[in-house]
Amino acid sequence: MRFSKSFVHLKKRFVKICFLFTFISLPFLTFAQKAKVNEDSLYIREHYTKIERMIPMRDGIKLFTAIYIPKDISASKTYPVLLNRTPYSSAPYGEELFKTSIGPSMLFAREGYLVAYQDVRGKYMSEGDFEAYRPFIQVKKAKTDTDESSDTFDTIDWIIKNIDGNNGKVGSWGISAPGYYATMTAIEAHPALKVASPQAPVTDWFMGDDRHHNGAFFLMGTFSFLSSYGAPRPVPTPKGTPPFSAYGTPDSYEFYLKLGPLKNVNEKIFKGENRIWNQMMEHDVYGGFWTARTPVPHLKNITPAVMVVGGWFDQVDLYGPLKTYQAIESNKPKSENLLIMGPWIHGGWARGTGESLGNIRFGSKTSLYYEKEIELPYFNHYLKDQPDAKLPKAFIFETGANEWRKYDQWPPKNTVEKRLYLHPDGTLSFSPTMTTMQVNAKPAFTEYISDPAKPVPYTSEIRIIRGSDYMYEDQRFAASRPDVLVYESEVLKEDITISGNVFADLFVSTTGTDADFVVKLIDVYPGDAPNDSPVNPNMKMGGFQLLIRGEVMRAKFRKSFAKPEAMVPNKIENVKFDMQDAAHRFKKGHKIMIQVQSSWFPLVDRNPQKFVNIYKASEQDFHSAKHRIYSSGTSSSYIGVRVIE
């Protein structure tokens, strides 16, 4: 296949950029990491040939694809294909430039696979227009009716027919947005696709992934990410747009507070030129725009085997893997559908050893175990006819206990739903208080004042980029604030293990007409906990408050995410919301804590506490409000968990 002159020119120009970038980045690695990169890079160059092709889609648009082919292919020696479709670039560009690692891990490169990386439609060197999470078209009436499923089908079809040495079997994988594209490979899948592995897949940008959680806008990560991801790309190019960097301060709390209401982002920075940011601002409720972009309703009649992967400390996409697995499972697929959840941040299973996060140890090299004992055998079985790895339906790492658990379903069968009641005296227990049982008793509550001008910070660190540390950070910095309610259990006399969904069922009132409610489930270490931090030997772990699960709910969506409704001032209202799943053991001698607050800044944008379209709100719309959490009678607030018995 011939390349256009402009494409060849761009390729040559970018060769120098990629080559330079590789060596600039190496000094930031440890000696051992540098040695590993050099070893892997050398292996790929010695054992693989790289080709680049513009693969035609059914509507004539061509997509850039880099394909790494084992050098020892022959008529008697063929290999399966691994496909990764990405909006984040298939760089380095140029057939003489190689990635330093290929496949889900280097184990695949050494095992022997054809590995294809493709820039999705409208990104980097591919033609066409980009659409973030392009809606799936159920009935395609013309060649112009294209979506990510059809582009994948056409890509696989072309590779199988045009690349010598393939064995006719294909597997797909991807992390984050590429995880979403891996999900889409399984919908109306090509017959050659035998296995798909959506890993931390973006699944719903309004309900729980990346951009919003329960309708609350995740400001910090969205602004930084979309400043690059949503920037215009008028023609194919090997260069992406750099993210915004003119913060003028290392302190995100200061920057976003001074920036003011969300509408100021366009007025002061984007100037209306960032299309995806504009889409966020224009679609403030869960309407057709959002429902068209989630693959969940279309995960029916899935034919390839599926292995969904996620991390319990994923700062971006914990929602995606859980909901993707559930959706496929609920439709009773004929093919295998597995869920793998480990103690990882976003994509942590594909880098590092997985032995620890921050101050928390996990007792083993969980990432290396996953790569060797779970991921590679699974793909080898379906693509190379190797023995069945006999993996469980749900392979779950239980934090706290630091052990892998094998279940034949998720959540496990041997769990029961229990309620952690929030008591007016600040205690927490699985039993309601006496006031809960009293007839006609006055409502008991705890109250606090939430001031949008002084929001609760999401971290104790001074940082400008969100990072992942807040997912496992000591929460004592927040517990000391007067606008954070703290409920704590007695010292546990025995282990308590939760596995499954966590949800908040709050009874609240406010003096305003809207509010956010942030709930954190926390493991409190005993006072004599050993100082065993892997990163800071001087860290005092006694009383450490480990965040197990934290989630936010925008109260105006308490009845419907499609039709928000104002809160009635001082009226007791029920606000119930999904906090996603967890698998954690609270050990004997520890305590369980719940924190409740109404801001989480600048992780989440500030709620004006007035019923308005927050994306268009002005400074004058922001007001302090008094919030109450009720703890008695029929208005007993609690956190629901599934406990293993």
XYZ file of C-alpha atoms in Angstrom, residues 181-447:
267
model
C -12.043 0.477 22.179
C -11.317 -3.089 23.311
C -14.885 -3.282 24.619
C -16.164 -2.124 21.239
C -14.201 -4.874 19.458
C -16.463 -7.410 21.180
C -19.703 -5.823 19.928
C -20.671 -7.292 16.533
C -17.236 -8.870 16.637
C -15.316 -10.133 13.638
C -15.306 -13.968 13.588
C -11.506 -13.955 13.916
C -11.668 -12.111 17.258
C -11.361 -14.856 19.854
C -10.618 -12.866 22.994
C -11.025 -9.257 24.152
C -9.608 -7.673 27.292
C -11.058 -4.278 28.210
C -8.779 -3.003 30.978
C -9.974 -0.037 33.048
C -12.318 0.658 30.126
C -13.950 4.071 29.914
C -17.634 3.132 30.013
C -19.752 6.123 31.023
C -18.385 9.664 31.240
C -21.404 10.907 33.211
C -22.132 8.169 35.720
C -18.742 7.101 36.982
C -15.711 7.318 34.699
C -13.211 10.141 34.238
C -15.366 13.203 33.661
C -18.293 12.831 36.097
C -19.305 10.656 39.036
C -23.018 10.537 39.787
C -23.410 13.765 37.819
C -20.691 15.671 39.710
C -18.043 17.133 37.413
C -14.463 15.979 37.982
C -12.865 19.335 37.340
C -9.152 18.882 37.894
C -8.575 15.784 35.775
C -11.006 16.866 33.072
C -9.513 20.318 32.552
C -5.937 19.026 32.366
C -6.808 16.064 30.147
C -9.138 17.815 27.732
C -6.782 20.755 27.279
C -4.834 18.328 25.084
C -7.317 15.579 24.199
C -10.051 17.957 23.076
C -7.848 20.358 21.143
C -8.541 20.729 17.399
C -6.682 18.428 14.976
C -7.559 19.701 11.492
C -5.243 17.323 9.573
C -3.400 14.068 10.364
C -0.273 14.747 12.373
C 2.241 12.762 14.409
C 2.254 15.465 17.091
C -0.371 15.917 19.786
C -1.322 19.182 21.458
C 0.565 19.727 24.718
C -1.672 20.017 27.793
C -2.267 23.342 29.509
C 0.736 24.363 31.593
C 0.317 28.075 32.406
C -0.941 27.449 35.942
C 1.368 30.005 37.508
C 1.388 28.049 40.766
C 2.165 24.512 41.965
C -1.043 24.584 44.035
C -4.157 23.288 42.271
C -6.375 24.452 45.137
C -5.222 28.039 44.603
C -5.401 27.871 40.790
C -8.930 26.495 40.505
C -10.322 28.663 43.296
C -9.005 31.789 41.577
C -10.261 30.525 38.221
C -13.793 30.731 39.603
C -16.965 29.206 38.099
C -16.734 26.651 35.303
C -17.843 29.131 32.658
C -14.556 30.990 33.199
C -12.589 28.124 31.654
C -13.910 28.998 28.202
C -13.882 32.727 28.806
C -10.289 32.808 30.074
C -8.530 29.783 28.557
C -10.184 27.616 25.905
C -12.032 30.463 24.161
C -14.682 28.028 22.903
C -12.182 26.143 20.711
C -12.059 22.886 22.666
C -14.889 20.813 21.227
C -14.976 18.074 23.862
C -14.895 20.598 26.716
C -17.808 22.367 25.035
C -19.696 19.071 24.933
C -19.189 18.708 28.698
C -20.566 22.204 29.267
C -23.542 21.734 26.933
C -24.801 18.422 28.344
C -25.345 18.912 32.065
C -27.861 16.073 32.541
C -27.931 12.397 31.623
C -29.752 12.701 28.321
C -29.395 11.215 24.867
C -25.910 12.614 24.330
C -24.536 10.534 27.207
C -26.675 7.413 26.854
C -25.639 7.110 23.199
C -21.975 7.004 24.219
C -21.947 4.151 26.706
C -21.436 0.635 25.324
C -23.277 -0.982 28.237
C -26.684 -1.427 26.500
C -24.974 -3.088 23.538
C -23.019 -5.752 25.412
C -25.319 -8.506 24.212
C -24.607 -11.651 22.227
C -20.902 -11.311 22.887
C -19.015 -14.054 21.038
C -15.317 -13.672 21.975
C -14.076 -14.600 25.424
C -13.746 -11.506 27.607
C -11.372 -10.749 30.476
C -12.187 -7.425 32.167
C -9.406 -5.950 34.305
C -9.458 -3.163 36.873
C -7.735 -1.757 39.938
C -9.226 -1.067 43.379
C -7.282 2.195 43.605
C -7.967 3.351 40.050
C -8.219 7.134 40.187
C -9.873 7.305 36.754
C -11.887 4.250 35.740
C -12.996 1.977 38.564
C -16.592 2.261 37.377
C -15.822 0.978 33.870
C -14.526 -2.540 34.522
C -17.198 -3.284 37.124
C -20.086 -2.131 34.920
C -18.660 -3.731 31.774
C -18.358 -7.100 33.492
C -21.841 -6.791 34.999
C -23.424 -5.846 31.676
C -21.916 -8.786 29.810
C -22.708 -11.179 32.639
C -26.323 -10.046 32.919
C -26.883 -11.070 29.301
C -25.662 -14.626 29.969
C -22.930 -14.818 27.324
C -22.106 -18.155 25.752
C -18.420 -17.269 25.850
C -16.283 -16.903 28.956
C -16.528 -13.600 30.858
C -14.002 -12.976 33.648
C -13.358 -10.147 36.103
C -9.842 -9.484 37.428
C -9.494 -6.823 40.159
C -6.153 -6.091 41.800
C -4.642 -3.522 44.200
C -3.686 -1.127 41.434
C -4.017 2.452 40.286
C -5.011 3.214 36.689
C -3.085 0.759 34.508
C -0.907 -0.329 37.436
C -1.086 -3.995 36.402
C 0.880 -3.148 33.232
C 3.773 -1.312 34.884
C 5.848 -1.798 37.992
C 5.678 -4.776 40.324
C 2.456 -3.985 42.213
C 4.052 -4.545 45.617
C 2.820 -1.307 47.161
C 1.092 2.045 46.722
C 2.352 4.965 48.761
C 2.601 3.830 52.375
C 0.601 0.637 51.820
C 2.182 -2.766 51.187
C 0.401 -5.626 49.396
C 2.719 -8.452 50.374
C 3.597 -9.679 46.882
C 4.417 -8.561 43.341
C 0.802 -8.452 42.251
C 1.371 -6.935 38.797
C 4.020 -9.459 37.815
C 1.786 -12.266 39.079
C -1.097 -10.968 36.961
C 1.040 -10.708 33.811
C 2.559 -14.179 34.139
C -0.154 -16.272 35.768
C -3.365 -14.647 34.520
C -3.038 -12.481 31.409
C -0.543 -14.395 29.254
C -2.046 -17.867 29.864
C -5.526 -16.531 29.096
C -4.541 -15.118 25.713
C -2.349 -18.121 24.895
C -5.255 -20.464 25.475
C -7.631 -18.719 23.097
C -5.101 -17.619 20.476
C -2.488 -20.393 20.547
C -4.565 -23.374 21.667
C -2.453 -23.778 24.790
C -3.935 -25.452 27.897
C -6.830 -23.760 29.661
C -5.533 -21.667 32.567
C -8.732 -22.561 34.463
C -9.103 -19.079 35.875
C -12.002 -18.381 38.238
C -14.985 -16.296 37.174
C -13.788 -13.525 39.453
C -10.128 -13.317 40.446
C -10.139 -10.681 43.181
C -7.350 -9.256 45.314
C -8.591 -8.629 48.842
C -6.840 -5.594 50.277
C -6.218 -5.593 54.016
C -5.752 -9.360 53.909
C -3.419 -8.972 50.895
C -4.589 -12.221 49.341
C -5.991 -13.256 45.958
C -9.487 -14.743 46.129
C -11.130 -17.014 43.572
C -14.902 -16.725 43.194
C -17.375 -18.348 40.851
C -19.360 -15.114 40.660
C -19.110 -11.444 41.588
C -20.126 -10.424 44.133
C -19.410 -13.721 45.918
C -22.307 -15.959 46.917
C -21.366 -16.016 50.584
C -22.017 -12.321 51.202
C -24.906 -10.585 52.926
C -25.852 -6.923 52.785
C -25.267 -5.096 56.056
C -25.751 -1.515 57.115
C -23.193 0.700 58.790
C -25.382 3.186 60.672
C -24.226 6.764 61.252
C -25.087 7.687 64.838
C -25.662 11.240 66.097
C -22.852 10.915 68.654
C -20.309 10.227 65.887
C -20.173 6.479 66.371
C -20.646 3.873 63.669
C -22.046 0.368 63.971
C -23.981 -2.376 62.227
C -26.861 -1.828 64.674
C -29.339 1.063 64.732
C -29.398 3.292 67.816
C -32.226 3.353 70.349
C -33.458 6.610 68.809
C -34.025 4.697 65.589
C -36.536 2.523 67.418
C -38.409 5.288 69.244
C -41.805 6.313 67.924
C -42.361 10.040 67.330
C -38.850 10.852 68.502
C -37.436 14.135 67.256
C -35.064 13.616 64.328
C -31.476 13.329 65.497
C -28.848 14.861 63.231
C -25.334 16.180 62.900
C -24.799 19.379 60.974
